[in-house]
Coordinates of N, CA, C and O in Angstrom, one line a residue:
M1 N 84.2 93.4 138.6 CA 84.8 93.6 137.2 C 85.8 92.5 136.9 O 86.6 92.2 137.7
E2 N 85.7 92.0 135.7 CA 86.5 90.9 135.3 C 87.9 91.4 135.0 O 88.1 92.6 134.5
M3 N 88.9 90.6 135.3 CA 90.3 91.0 135.0 C 90.6 90.5 133.5 O 90.3 89.3 133.2
K4 N 91.1 91.4 132.7 CA 91.4 91.0 131.3 C 92.8 90.5 131.2 O 93.7 91.1 131.9
E5 N 93.0 89.5 130.4 CA 94.3 88.9 130.3 C 95.0 89.6 129.1 O 94.5 89.6 128.0
F6 N 96.2 90.2 129.3 CA 97.0 90.8 128.2 C 98.4 90.7 128.6 O 98.8 90.5 129.8
G7 N 99.3 90.8 127.6 CA 100.7 90.7 127.9 C 101.5 91.6 126.9 O 101.0 92.3 126.1
L8 N 102.8 91.6 127.1 CA 103.7 92.3 126.3 C 103.6 91.9 124.8 O 103.5 90.7 124.5
N9 N 103.6 92.9 123.9 CA 103.5 92.7 122.5 C 102.2 92.2 122.0 O 102.0 91.9 120.8
D10 N 101.1 92.2 122.9 CA 99.8 91.9 122.4 C 99.2 93.1 121.7 O 99.6 94.3 122.0
V11 N 98.3 92.9 120.7 CA 97.6 94.0 120.0 C 96.2 94.0 120.6 O 95.5 93.0 120.6
V12 N 95.9 95.2 121.2 CA 94.6 95.3 121.8 C 93.7 96.4 121.1 O 94.2 97.3 120.4
E13 N 92.4 96.3 121.4 CA 91.5 97.3 120.9 C 91.0 98.1 122.1 O 90.6 97.6 123.2
M14 N 91.0 99.5 122.0 CA 90.6 100.3 123.1 C 89.2 100.8 122.8 O 88.7 100.7 121.7
K15 N 88.5 101.3 123.9 CA 87.1 101.8 123.7 C 87.0 103.0 122.7 O 86.0 103.0 122.0
K16 N 88.0 103.8 122.8 CA 88.0 105.0 121.9 C 89.1 104.8 120.8 O 90.2 104.4 121.2
G17 N 88.9 105.1 119.6 CA 89.9 105.0 118.6 C 90.9 106.1 118.6 O 90.6 107.2 119.2
H18 N 92.0 106.0 117.9 CA 93.0 107.0 117.9 C 92.5 108.0 116.8 O 91.9 107.7 115.8
P19 N 92.9 109.3 116.9 CA 92.5 110.3 115.9 C 93.0 110.0 114.5 O 92.4 110.4 113.5
C20 N 94.0 109.2 114.3 CA 94.5 108.8 113.0 C 93.5 107.8 112.3 O 93.6 107.6 111.1
G21 N 92.6 107.2 113.0 CA 91.6 106.4 112.4 C 91.8 104.9 112.8 O 90.9 104.1 112.7
A22 N 92.9 104.6 113.3 CA 93.2 103.2 113.8 C 92.7 102.9 115.2 O 92.6 103.9 116.0
N23 N 92.3 101.7 115.5 CA 91.9 101.4 116.9 C 92.7 100.1 117.4 O 92.2 99.5 118.3
A24 N 93.8 99.8 116.8 CA 94.6 98.7 117.2 C 95.9 99.3 117.8 O 96.6 100.2 117.3
W25 N 96.2 98.8 119.0 CA 97.4 99.3 119.8 C 98.2 98.1 120.3 O 97.7 97.1 120.7
K26 N 99.5 98.3 120.2 CA 100.5 97.2 120.6 C 101.0 97.6 122.0 O 101.5 98.8 122.1
I27 N 101.0 96.7 122.9 CA 101.6 96.9 124.2 C 103.1 96.8 124.1 O 103.6 95.7 123.8
I28 N 103.8 97.9 124.3 CA 105.3 97.8 124.2 C 106.1 97.9 125.5 O 107.2 97.7 125.6
R29 N 105.4 98.2 126.6 CA 106.0 98.3 127.9 C 104.9 98.1 129.0 O 103.8 98.6 128.9
M30 N 105.2 97.2 130.0 CA 104.4 96.9 131.1 C 105.0 97.2 132.4 O 106.2 96.9 132.6
G31 N 104.3 97.7 133.3 CA 104.8 98.0 134.7 C 103.6 98.6 135.4 O 102.5 98.3 135.2
A32 N 103.9 99.6 136.3 CA 102.8 100.3 137.0 C 102.1 101.1 135.9 O 100.9 101.3 136.0
D33 N 102.8 101.6 134.9 CA 102.2 102.3 133.7 C 102.4 101.3 132.5 O 103.3 100.5 132.5
I34 N 101.5 101.5 131.6 CA 101.5 100.6 130.4 C 101.7 101.6 129.2 O 101.0 102.6 129.0
R35 N 102.7 101.3 128.3 CA 102.9 102.1 127.1 C 102.4 101.3 126.0 O 102.7 100.1 125.8
I36 N 101.5 102.0 125.2 CA 100.9 101.4 124.0 C 101.3 102.2 122.8 O 101.5 103.4 122.9
K37 N 101.4 101.5 121.6 CA 101.8 102.2 120.4 C 100.7 102.0 119.4 O 100.3 100.8 119.1
C38 N 100.2 103.1 118.7 CA 99.2 103.0 117.7 C 99.8 102.2 116.5 O 100.9 102.5 116.0
E39 N 99.0 101.2 116.0 CA 99.4 100.5 114.8 C 99.3 101.2 113.5 O 99.9 100.9 112.5
G40 N 98.5 102.3 113.6 CA 98.3 103.1 112.4 C 99.4 104.1 112.1 O 100.1 104.1 111.1
C41 N 99.7 105.0 113.1 CA 100.6 106.1 112.9 C 101.9 105.9 113.8 O 102.7 106.8 113.7
Q42 N 102.0 104.9 114.6 CA 103.2 104.6 115.4 C 103.3 105.6 116.6 O 104.4 105.6 117.2
H43 N 102.3 106.3 116.9 CA 102.4 107.2 118.1 C 102.2 106.4 119.4 O 101.4 105.5 119.4
S44 N 103.1 106.7 120.4 CA 103.0 105.9 121.6 C 102.4 106.8 122.8 O 102.7 108.0 122.8
V45 N 101.7 106.1 123.7 CA 101.1 106.8 124.8 C 101.4 105.9 126.0 O 101.3 104.7 126.0
M46 N 101.6 106.6 127.2 CA 101.8 105.9 128.4 C 100.7 106.2 129.3 O 100.4 107.4 129.5
I47 N 100.0 105.2 129.8 CA 98.8 105.4 130.7 C 98.9 104.5 131.9 O 99.5 103.4 131.9
P48 N 98.4 104.9 133.1 CA 98.4 104.1 134.3 C 97.7 102.8 134.1 O 96.7 102.7 133.3
R49 N 98.1 101.7 134.7 CA 97.6 100.4 134.5 C 96.1 100.3 134.8 O 95.3 99.7 134.1
N50 N 95.6 101.0 135.9 CA 94.2 100.9 136.2 C 93.4 101.6 135.2 O 92.2 101.2 134.8
E51 N 93.8 102.7 134.6 CA 93.1 103.4 133.5 C 93.1 102.6 132.3 O 92.1 102.5 131.6
F52 N 94.2 101.9 132.0 CA 94.3 100.9 130.8 C 93.3 99.8 131.0 O 92.6 99.5 130.0
N53 N 93.1 99.3 132.2 CA 92.2 98.2 132.4 C 90.8 98.7 132.1 O 89.9 97.9 131.6
K54 N 90.4 99.9 132.4 CA 89.1 100.4 132.2 C 88.9 100.7 130.7 O 87.8 100.5 130.2
K55 N 89.9 101.2 130.0 CA 89.7 101.6 128.6 C 90.0 100.5 127.6 O 89.6 100.7 126.4
M56 N 90.5 99.4 128.0 CA 90.8 98.3 127.0 C 89.5 97.5 126.8 O 88.8 97.2 127.7
K57 N 89.2 97.3 125.5 CA 88.0 96.5 125.1 C 88.3 95.0 125.0 O 87.6 94.2 125.6
K58 N 89.3 94.6 124.2 CA 89.6 93.3 124.0 C 91.0 93.1 123.3 O 91.6 94.1 122.8
V59 N 91.5 91.9 123.4 CA 92.8 91.6 122.8 C 92.5 91.1 121.4 O 91.7 90.2 121.2
L60 N 93.1 91.8 120.4 CA 92.9 91.4 119.0 C 93.9 90.3 118.6 O 93.5 89.3 117.9
V61 N 95.2 90.4 118.9 CA 96.2 89.5 118.5 C 97.1 89.2 119.8 O 97.6 90.1 120.4
K62 N 97.1 87.9 120.1 CA 98.0 87.5 121.3 C 99.4 87.4 120.8 O 99.6 86.9 119.7
A63 N 100.4 87.8 121.6 CA 101.8 87.7 121.2 C 102.2 86.3 121.3 O 101.7 85.5 122.1
E64 N 103.2 86.0 120.4 CA 103.7 84.6 120.4 C 104.7 84.5 121.6 O 105.6 85.3 121.7
T65 N 104.6 83.4 122.4 CA 105.5 83.2 123.5 C 106.6 82.3 123.0 O 106.4 81.3 122.3
E66 N 107.8 82.6 123.5 CA 109.0 81.7 123.1 C 109.4 80.9 124.2 O 109.4 81.3 125.3

C-alpha cells in the first residue's frame, strides 16, 4: 500500500462524505491520532492514524509552509 503524503492544515478528501454534505476535511492535529475538522459544518473528529490512512482518498489543498 502506498504511503500518502499529508501534513498539518492540509485539506483532504475522505472516502465517505460527512452527513452535512461536505467531503473536505482540514487536518488540525497530528500525532498517534489525527484530528480533522469538516469544512462544511466545522465538526471535528479524532481518528487513529492507521484508520485515517485507510479512509483518506487524496489531498485537495496543500498547506502553505512558512
